[in-house]
PDB file of C-alpha atoms and ligand atoms in Angstrom:
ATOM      1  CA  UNK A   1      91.154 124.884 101.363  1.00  0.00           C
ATOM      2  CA  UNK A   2      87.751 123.261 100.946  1.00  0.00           C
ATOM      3  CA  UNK A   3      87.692 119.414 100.738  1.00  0.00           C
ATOM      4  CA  UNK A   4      85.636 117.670  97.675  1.00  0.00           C
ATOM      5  CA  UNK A   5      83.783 115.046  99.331  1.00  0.00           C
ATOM      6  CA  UNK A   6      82.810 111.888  97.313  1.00  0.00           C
ATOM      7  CA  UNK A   7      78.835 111.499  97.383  1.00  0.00           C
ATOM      8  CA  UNK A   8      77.493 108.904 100.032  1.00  0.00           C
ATOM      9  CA  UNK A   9      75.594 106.411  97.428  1.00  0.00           C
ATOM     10  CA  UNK A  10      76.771 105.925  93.907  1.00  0.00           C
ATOM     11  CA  UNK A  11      74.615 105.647  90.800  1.00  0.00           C
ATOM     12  CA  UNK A  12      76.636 103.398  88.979  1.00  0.00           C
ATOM     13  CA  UNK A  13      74.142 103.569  86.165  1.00  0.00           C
ATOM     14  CA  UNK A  14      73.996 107.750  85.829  1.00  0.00           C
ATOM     15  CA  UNK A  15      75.191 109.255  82.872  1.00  0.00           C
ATOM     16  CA  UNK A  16      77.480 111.410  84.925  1.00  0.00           C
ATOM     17  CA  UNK A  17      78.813 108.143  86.604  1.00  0.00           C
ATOM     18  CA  UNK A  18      79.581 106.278  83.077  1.00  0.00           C
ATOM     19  CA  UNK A  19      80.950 109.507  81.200  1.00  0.00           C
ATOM     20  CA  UNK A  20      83.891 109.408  83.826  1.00  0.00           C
ATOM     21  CA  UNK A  21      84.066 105.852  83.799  1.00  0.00           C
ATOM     22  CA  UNK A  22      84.457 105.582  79.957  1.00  0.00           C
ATOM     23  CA  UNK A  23      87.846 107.429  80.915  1.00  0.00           C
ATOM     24  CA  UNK A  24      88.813 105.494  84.212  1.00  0.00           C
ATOM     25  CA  UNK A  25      88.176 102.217  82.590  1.00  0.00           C
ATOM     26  CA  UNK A  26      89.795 103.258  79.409  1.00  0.00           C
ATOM     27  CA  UNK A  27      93.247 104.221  81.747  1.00  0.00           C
ATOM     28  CA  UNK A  28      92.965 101.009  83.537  1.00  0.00           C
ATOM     29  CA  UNK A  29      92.288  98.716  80.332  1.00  0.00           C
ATOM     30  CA  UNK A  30      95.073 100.847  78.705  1.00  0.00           C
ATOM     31  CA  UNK A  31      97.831 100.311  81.639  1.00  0.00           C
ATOM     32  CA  UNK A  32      97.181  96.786  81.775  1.00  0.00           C
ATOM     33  CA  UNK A  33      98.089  96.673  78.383  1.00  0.00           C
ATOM     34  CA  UNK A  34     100.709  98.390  78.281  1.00  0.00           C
ATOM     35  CA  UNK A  35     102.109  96.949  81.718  1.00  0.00           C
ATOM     36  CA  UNK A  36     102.154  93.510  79.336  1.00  0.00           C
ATOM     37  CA  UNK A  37     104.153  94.385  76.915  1.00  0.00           C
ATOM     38  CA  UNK A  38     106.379  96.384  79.111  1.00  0.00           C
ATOM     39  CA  UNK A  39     107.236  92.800  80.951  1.00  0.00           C
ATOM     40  CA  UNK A  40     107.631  91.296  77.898  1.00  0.00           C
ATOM     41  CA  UNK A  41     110.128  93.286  76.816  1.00  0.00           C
ATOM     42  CA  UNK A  42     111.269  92.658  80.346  1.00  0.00           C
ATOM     43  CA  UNK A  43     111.667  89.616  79.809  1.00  0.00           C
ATOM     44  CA  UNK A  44     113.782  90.158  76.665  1.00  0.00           C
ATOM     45  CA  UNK A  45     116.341  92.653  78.604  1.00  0.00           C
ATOM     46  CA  UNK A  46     117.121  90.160  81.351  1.00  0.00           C
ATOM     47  CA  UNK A  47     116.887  86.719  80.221  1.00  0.00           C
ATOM     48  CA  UNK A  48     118.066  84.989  83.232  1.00  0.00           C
ATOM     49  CA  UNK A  49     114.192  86.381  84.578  1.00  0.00           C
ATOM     50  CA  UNK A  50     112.597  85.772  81.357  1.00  0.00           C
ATOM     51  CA  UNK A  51     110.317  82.944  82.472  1.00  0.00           C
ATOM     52  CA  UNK A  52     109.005  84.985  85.442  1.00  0.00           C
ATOM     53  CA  UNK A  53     108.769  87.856  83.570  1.00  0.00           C
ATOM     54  CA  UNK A  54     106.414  86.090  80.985  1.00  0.00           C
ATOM     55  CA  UNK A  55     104.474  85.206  84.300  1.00  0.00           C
ATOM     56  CA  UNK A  56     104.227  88.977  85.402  1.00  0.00           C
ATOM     57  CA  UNK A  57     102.654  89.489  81.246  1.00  0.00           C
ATOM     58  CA  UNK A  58     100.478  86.977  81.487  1.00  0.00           C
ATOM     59  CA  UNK A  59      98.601  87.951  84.541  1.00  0.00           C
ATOM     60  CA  UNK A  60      98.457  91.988  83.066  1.00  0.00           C
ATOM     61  CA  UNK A  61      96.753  90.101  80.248  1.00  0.00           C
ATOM     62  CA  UNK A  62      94.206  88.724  82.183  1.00  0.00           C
ATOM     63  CA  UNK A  63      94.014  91.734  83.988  1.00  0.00           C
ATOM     64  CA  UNK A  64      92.938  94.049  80.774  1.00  0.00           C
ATOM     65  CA  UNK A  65      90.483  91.419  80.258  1.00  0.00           C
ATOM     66  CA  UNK A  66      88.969  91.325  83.772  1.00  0.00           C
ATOM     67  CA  UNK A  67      88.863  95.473  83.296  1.00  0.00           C
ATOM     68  CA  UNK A  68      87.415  95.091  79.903  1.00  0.00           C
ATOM     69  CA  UNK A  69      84.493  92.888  81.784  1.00  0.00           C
ATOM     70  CA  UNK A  70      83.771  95.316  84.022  1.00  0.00           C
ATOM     71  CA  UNK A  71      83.014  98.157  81.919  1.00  0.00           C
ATOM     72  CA  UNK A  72      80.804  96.127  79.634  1.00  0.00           C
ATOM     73  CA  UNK A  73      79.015  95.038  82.614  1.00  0.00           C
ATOM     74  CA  UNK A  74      78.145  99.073  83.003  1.00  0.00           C
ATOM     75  CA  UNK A  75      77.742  99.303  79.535  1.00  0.00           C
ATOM     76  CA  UNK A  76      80.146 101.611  79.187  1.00  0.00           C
ATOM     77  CA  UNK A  77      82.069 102.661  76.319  1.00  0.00           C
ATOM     78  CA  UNK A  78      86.226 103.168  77.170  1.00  0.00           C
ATOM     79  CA  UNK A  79      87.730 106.067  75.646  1.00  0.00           C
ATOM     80  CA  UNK A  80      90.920 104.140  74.430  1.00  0.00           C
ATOM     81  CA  UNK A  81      92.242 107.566  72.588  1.00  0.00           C
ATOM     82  CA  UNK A  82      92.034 109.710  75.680  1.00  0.00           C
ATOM     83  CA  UNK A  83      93.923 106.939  77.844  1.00  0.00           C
ATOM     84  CA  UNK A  84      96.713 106.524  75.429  1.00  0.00           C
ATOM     85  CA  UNK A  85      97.578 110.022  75.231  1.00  0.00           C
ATOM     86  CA  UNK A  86      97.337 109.769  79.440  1.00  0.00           C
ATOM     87  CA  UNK A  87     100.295 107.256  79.311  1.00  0.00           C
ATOM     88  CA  UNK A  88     102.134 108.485  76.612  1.00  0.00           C
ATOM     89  CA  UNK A  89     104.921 110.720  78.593  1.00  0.00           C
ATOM     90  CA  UNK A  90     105.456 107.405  80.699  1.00  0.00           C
ATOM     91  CA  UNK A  91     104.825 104.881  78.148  1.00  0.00           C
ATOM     92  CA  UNK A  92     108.009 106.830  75.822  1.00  0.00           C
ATOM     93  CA  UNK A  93     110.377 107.193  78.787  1.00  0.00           C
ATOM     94  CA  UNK A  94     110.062 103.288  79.286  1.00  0.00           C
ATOM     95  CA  UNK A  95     110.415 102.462  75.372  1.00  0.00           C
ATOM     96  CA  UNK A  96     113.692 104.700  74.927  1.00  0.00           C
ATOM     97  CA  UNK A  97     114.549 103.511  78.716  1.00  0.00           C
ATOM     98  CA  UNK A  98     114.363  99.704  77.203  1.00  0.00           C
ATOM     99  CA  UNK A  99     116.008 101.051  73.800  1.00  0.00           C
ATOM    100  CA  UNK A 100     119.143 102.176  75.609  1.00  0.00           C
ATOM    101  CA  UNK A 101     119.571  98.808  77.463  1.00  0.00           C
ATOM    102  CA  UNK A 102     118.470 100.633  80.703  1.00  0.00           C
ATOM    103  CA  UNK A 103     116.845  97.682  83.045  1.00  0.00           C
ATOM    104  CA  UNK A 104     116.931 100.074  86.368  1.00  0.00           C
ATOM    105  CA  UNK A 105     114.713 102.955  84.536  1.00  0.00           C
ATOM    106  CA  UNK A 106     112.344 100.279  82.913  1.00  0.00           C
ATOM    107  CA  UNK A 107     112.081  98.796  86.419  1.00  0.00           C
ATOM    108  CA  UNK A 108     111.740 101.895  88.056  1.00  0.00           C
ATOM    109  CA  UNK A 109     108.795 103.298  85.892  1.00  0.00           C
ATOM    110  CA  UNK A 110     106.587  99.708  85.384  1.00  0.00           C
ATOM    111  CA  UNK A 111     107.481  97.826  88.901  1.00  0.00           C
ATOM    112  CA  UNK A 112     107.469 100.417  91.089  1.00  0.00           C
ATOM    113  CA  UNK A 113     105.635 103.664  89.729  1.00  0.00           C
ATOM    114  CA  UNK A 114     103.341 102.144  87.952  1.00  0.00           C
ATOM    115  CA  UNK A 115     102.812  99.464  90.338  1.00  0.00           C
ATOM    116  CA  UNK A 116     102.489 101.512  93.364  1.00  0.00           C
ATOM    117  CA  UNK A 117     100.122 103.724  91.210  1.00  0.00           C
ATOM    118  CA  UNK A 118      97.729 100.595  90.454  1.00  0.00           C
ATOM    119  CA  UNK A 119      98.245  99.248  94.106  1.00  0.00           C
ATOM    120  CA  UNK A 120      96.811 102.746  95.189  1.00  0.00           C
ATOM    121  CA  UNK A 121      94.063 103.513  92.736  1.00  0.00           C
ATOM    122  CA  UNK A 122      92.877 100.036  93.451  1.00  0.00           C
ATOM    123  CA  UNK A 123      92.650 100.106  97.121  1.00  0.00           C
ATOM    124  CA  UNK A 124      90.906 103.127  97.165  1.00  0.00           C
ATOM    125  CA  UNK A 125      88.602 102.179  94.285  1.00  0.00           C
ATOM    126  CA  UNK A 126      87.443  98.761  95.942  1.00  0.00           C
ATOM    127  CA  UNK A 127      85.278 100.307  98.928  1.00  0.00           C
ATOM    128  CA  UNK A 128      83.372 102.803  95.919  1.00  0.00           C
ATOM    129  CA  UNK A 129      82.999  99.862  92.988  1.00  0.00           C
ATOM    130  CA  UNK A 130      80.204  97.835  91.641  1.00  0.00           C
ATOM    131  CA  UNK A 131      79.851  94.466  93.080  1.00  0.00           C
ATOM    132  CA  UNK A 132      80.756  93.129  89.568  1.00  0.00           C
ATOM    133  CA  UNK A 133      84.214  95.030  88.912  1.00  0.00           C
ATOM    134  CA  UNK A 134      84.770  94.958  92.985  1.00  0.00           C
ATOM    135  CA  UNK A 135      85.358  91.095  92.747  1.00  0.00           C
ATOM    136  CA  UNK A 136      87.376  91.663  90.074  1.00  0.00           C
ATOM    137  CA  UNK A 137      89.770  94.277  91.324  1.00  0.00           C
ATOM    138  CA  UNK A 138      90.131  92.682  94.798  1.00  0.00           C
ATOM    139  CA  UNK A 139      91.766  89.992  92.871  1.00  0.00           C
ATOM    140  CA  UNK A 140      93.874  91.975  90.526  1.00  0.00           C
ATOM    141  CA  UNK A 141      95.441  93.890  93.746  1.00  0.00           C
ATOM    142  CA  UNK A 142      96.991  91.003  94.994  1.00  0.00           C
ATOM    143  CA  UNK A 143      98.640  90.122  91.842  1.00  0.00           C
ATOM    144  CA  UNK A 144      99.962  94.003  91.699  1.00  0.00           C
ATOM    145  CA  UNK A 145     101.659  93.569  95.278  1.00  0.00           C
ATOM    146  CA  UNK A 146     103.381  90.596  93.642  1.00  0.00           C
ATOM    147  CA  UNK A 147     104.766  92.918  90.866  1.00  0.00           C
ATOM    148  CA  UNK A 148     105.851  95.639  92.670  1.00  0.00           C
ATOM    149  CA  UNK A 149     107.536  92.831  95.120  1.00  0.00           C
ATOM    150  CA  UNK A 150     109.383  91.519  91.185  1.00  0.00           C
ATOM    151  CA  UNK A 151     111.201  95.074  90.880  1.00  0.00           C
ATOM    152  CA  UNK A 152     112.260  95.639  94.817  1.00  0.00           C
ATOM    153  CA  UNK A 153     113.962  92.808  94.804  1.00  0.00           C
ATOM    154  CA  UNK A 154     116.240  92.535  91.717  1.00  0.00           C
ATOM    155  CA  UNK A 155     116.809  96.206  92.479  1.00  0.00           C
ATOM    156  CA  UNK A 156     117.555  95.670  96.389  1.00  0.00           C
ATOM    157  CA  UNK A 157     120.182  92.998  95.061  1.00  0.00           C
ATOM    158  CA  UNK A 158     121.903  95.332  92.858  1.00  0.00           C
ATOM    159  CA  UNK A 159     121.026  98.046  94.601  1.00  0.00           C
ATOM    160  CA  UNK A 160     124.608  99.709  95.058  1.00  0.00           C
ATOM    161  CA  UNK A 161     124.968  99.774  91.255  1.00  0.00           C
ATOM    162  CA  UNK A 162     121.560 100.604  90.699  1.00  0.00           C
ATOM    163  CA  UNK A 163     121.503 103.422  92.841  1.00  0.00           C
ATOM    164  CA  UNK A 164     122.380 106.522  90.744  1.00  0.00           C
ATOM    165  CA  UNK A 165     119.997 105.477  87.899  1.00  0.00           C
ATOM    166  CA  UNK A 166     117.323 104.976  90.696  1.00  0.00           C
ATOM    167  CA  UNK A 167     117.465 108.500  91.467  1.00  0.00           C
ATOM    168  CA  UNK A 168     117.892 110.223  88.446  1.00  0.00           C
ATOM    169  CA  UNK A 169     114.840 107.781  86.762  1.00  0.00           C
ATOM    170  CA  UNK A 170     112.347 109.375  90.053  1.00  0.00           C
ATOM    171  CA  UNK A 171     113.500 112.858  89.132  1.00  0.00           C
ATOM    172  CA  UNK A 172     112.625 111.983  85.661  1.00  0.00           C
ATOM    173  CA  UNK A 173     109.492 110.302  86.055  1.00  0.00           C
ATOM    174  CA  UNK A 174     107.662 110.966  89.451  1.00  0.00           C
ATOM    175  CA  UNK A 175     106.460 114.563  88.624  1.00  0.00           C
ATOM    176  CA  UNK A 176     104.480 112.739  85.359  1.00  0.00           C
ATOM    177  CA  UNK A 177     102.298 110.800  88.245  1.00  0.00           C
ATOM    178  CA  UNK A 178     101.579 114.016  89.755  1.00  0.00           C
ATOM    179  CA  UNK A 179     100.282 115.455  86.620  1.00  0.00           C
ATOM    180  CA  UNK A 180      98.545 112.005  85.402  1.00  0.00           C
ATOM    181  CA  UNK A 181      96.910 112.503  89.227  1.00  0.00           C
ATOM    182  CA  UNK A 182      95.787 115.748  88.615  1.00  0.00           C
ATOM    183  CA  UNK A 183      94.307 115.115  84.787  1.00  0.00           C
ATOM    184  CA  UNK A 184      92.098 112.067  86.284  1.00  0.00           C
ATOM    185  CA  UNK A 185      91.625 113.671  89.788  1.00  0.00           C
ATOM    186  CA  UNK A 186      87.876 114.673  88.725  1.00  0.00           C
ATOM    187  CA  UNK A 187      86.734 111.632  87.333  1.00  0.00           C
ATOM    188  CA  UNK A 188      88.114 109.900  89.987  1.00  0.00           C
ATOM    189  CA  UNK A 189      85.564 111.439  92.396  1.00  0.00           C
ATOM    190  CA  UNK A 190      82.952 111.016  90.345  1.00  0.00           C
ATOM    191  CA  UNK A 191      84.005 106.941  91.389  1.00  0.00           C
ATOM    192  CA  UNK A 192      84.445 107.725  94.703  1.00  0.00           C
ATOM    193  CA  UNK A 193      88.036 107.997  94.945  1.00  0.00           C
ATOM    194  CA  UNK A 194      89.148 110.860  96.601  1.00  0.00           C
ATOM    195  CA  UNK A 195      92.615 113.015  95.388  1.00  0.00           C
ATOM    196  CA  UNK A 196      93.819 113.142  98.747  1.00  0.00           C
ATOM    197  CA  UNK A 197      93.827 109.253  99.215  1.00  0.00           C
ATOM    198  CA  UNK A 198      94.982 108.879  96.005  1.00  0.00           C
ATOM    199  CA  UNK A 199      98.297 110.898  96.784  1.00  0.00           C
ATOM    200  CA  UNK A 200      98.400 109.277 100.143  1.00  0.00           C
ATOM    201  CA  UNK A 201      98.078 105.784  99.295  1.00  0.00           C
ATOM    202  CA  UNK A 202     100.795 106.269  96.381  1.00  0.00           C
ATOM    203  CA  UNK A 203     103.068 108.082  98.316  1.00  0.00           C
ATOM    204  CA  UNK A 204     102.687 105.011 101.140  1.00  0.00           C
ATOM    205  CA  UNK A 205     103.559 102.222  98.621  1.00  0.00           C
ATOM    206  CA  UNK A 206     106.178 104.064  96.707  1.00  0.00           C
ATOM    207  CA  UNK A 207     108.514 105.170  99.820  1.00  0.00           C
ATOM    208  CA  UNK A 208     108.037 101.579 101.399  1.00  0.00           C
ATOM    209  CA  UNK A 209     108.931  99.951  97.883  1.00  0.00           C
ATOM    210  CA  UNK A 210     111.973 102.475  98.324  1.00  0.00           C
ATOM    211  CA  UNK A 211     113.259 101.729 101.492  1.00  0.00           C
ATOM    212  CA  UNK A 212     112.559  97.901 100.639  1.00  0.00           C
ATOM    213  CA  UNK A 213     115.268  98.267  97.673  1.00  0.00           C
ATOM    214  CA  UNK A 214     117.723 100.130 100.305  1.00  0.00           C
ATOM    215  CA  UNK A 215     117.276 103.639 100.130  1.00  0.00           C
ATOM    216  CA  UNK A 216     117.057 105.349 104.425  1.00  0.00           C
ATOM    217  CA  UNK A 217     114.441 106.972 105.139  1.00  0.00           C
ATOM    218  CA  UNK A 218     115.797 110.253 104.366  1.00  0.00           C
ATOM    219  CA  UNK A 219     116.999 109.884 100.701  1.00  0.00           C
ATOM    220  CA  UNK A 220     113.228 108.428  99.897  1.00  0.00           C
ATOM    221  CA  UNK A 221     111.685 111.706 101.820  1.00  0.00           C
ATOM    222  CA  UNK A 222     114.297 113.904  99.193  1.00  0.00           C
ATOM    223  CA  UNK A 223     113.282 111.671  95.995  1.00  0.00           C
ATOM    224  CA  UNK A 224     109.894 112.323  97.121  1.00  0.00           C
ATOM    225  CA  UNK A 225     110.074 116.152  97.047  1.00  0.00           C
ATOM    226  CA  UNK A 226     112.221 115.857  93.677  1.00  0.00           C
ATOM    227  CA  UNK A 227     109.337 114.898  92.344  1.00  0.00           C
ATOM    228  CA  UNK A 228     106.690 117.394  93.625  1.00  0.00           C
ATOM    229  CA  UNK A 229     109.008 120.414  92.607  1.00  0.00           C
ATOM    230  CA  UNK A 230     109.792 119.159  88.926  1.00  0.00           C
TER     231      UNK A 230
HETATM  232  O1  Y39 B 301     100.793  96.996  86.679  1.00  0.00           O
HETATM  233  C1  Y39 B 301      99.661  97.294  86.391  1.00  0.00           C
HETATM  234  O2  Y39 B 301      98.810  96.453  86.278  1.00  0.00           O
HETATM  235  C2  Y39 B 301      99.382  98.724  86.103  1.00  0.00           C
HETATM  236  C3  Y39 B 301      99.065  98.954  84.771  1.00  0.00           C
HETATM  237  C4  Y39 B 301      98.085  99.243  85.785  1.00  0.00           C
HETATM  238  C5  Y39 B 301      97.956 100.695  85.916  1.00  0.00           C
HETATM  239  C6  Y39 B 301      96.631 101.098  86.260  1.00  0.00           C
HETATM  240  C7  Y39 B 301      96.657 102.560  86.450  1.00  0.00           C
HETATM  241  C8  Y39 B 301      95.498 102.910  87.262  1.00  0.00           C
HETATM  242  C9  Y39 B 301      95.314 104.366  87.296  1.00  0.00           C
HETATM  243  C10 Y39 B 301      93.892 104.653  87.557  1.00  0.00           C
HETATM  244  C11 Y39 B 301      93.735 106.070  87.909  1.00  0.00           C
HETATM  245  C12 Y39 B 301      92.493 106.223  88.674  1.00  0.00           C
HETATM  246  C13 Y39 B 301      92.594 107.301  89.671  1.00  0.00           C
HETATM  247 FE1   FE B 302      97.895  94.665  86.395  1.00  0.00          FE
HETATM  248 FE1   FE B 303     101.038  95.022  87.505  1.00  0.00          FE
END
């Protein structure tokens, strides 16, 4: 199969360039968002974690605002409509997830899919990105890590418990970050940011978060393919 290669120099000022930006941007600013209130009501469904839970909202806060920055700096516009609809599928399993009192399918979806996909569209986006919005994300990475480390550990110390729901939450929700991948995969390379490294970096942080939590080696590789034949 032929390989899309990124371009060599980016035009950060093109029309091409801010047309798929005013989507990228608009995810980013979106998930932020969203990953906020999805630790504060966090924070409300396990109380003995509530203050670091706040913690974990705050810093998505400033987050969406560092995002925001970044695509006035480009004078971009972010198409707020088209991201919403590109978390929706997500964005409901965690609300009814958090509705039925279920803590290991919230966790599952914000601090470790969503995470992982952050930690992975942000590494790869940092080499490609203005100098303004690569400042920016270089420090929002490091906050993500901290995140994703939030879920694999409450969920490696309850991890016998957990375990069923773990599994059954991936088969649920995994396959929705391959087709989120593929609906952004375009304007991602319009940034730089190729599919292939996308998947790759994803896959990387997800299985290690996995095996962190408890899970061998072979159970992550079947959770994995769970998710690619939904
Ligand atoms: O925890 C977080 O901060 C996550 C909400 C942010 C998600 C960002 C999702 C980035 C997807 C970008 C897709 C570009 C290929
Ligand atoms: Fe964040
Ligand atoms: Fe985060």
């Amino acid at each position: 199969m032929p390989q899309l290669e990124a371009p060599a120099a980016i035009d950060y000022q093109s029309e091409t360039y801010k047309d798929a930006y005013s989507r990228i941007n608009a995810i980013v600013i979106e998930g932020e968002d969203e990953a906020a209130s999805n630790y504060v009501r966090l924070a409300e469904l396990m109380p003995t974690h509530a203050e670091e839970l706040a913690d974990l909202a705050k810093m998505e806060a400033r987050h969406k605002k560092g995002f925001t920055a970044c695509g006035k700096n480009l004078n971009v516009t972010p198409d707020m409509d088209f991201a919403k609809k590109f978390f929706s599928d997500l964005h409901g399993n965690f609300q009814k997830a958090a509705a039925d009192g279920n803590i290991v399918t919230c966790l599952l979806i914000q601090a470790l899919i969503i995470e992982a996909f952050a930690i992975s569209a942000y590494n790869v986006y940092i080499p490609h990105a203005d100098d303004f919005a690569r400042k920016i994300t270089e420090s929002v990475v490091k906050d993500e890590y901290l995140h994703l480390n939030f879920g694999e550990q409450w969920l490696k110390a309850n991890f016998e418990s957990a375990k069923d729901e773990l599994e059954r939450a991936n088969r649920e929700n995994l396959a929705i970050v391959w087709r989120m991948l593929d609906e952004v995969a375009a304007d991602a390379l319009v940034l730089g940011m190729e599919k292939e490294a996308l998947m790759e970096d994803f896959t990387i942080a997800y299985q290690e978060a996995l095996q962190n939590i408890g899970f061998t080696t072979r159970e992550t590789l079947r959770m994995l393919t769970a998710g690619l034949a939904a």
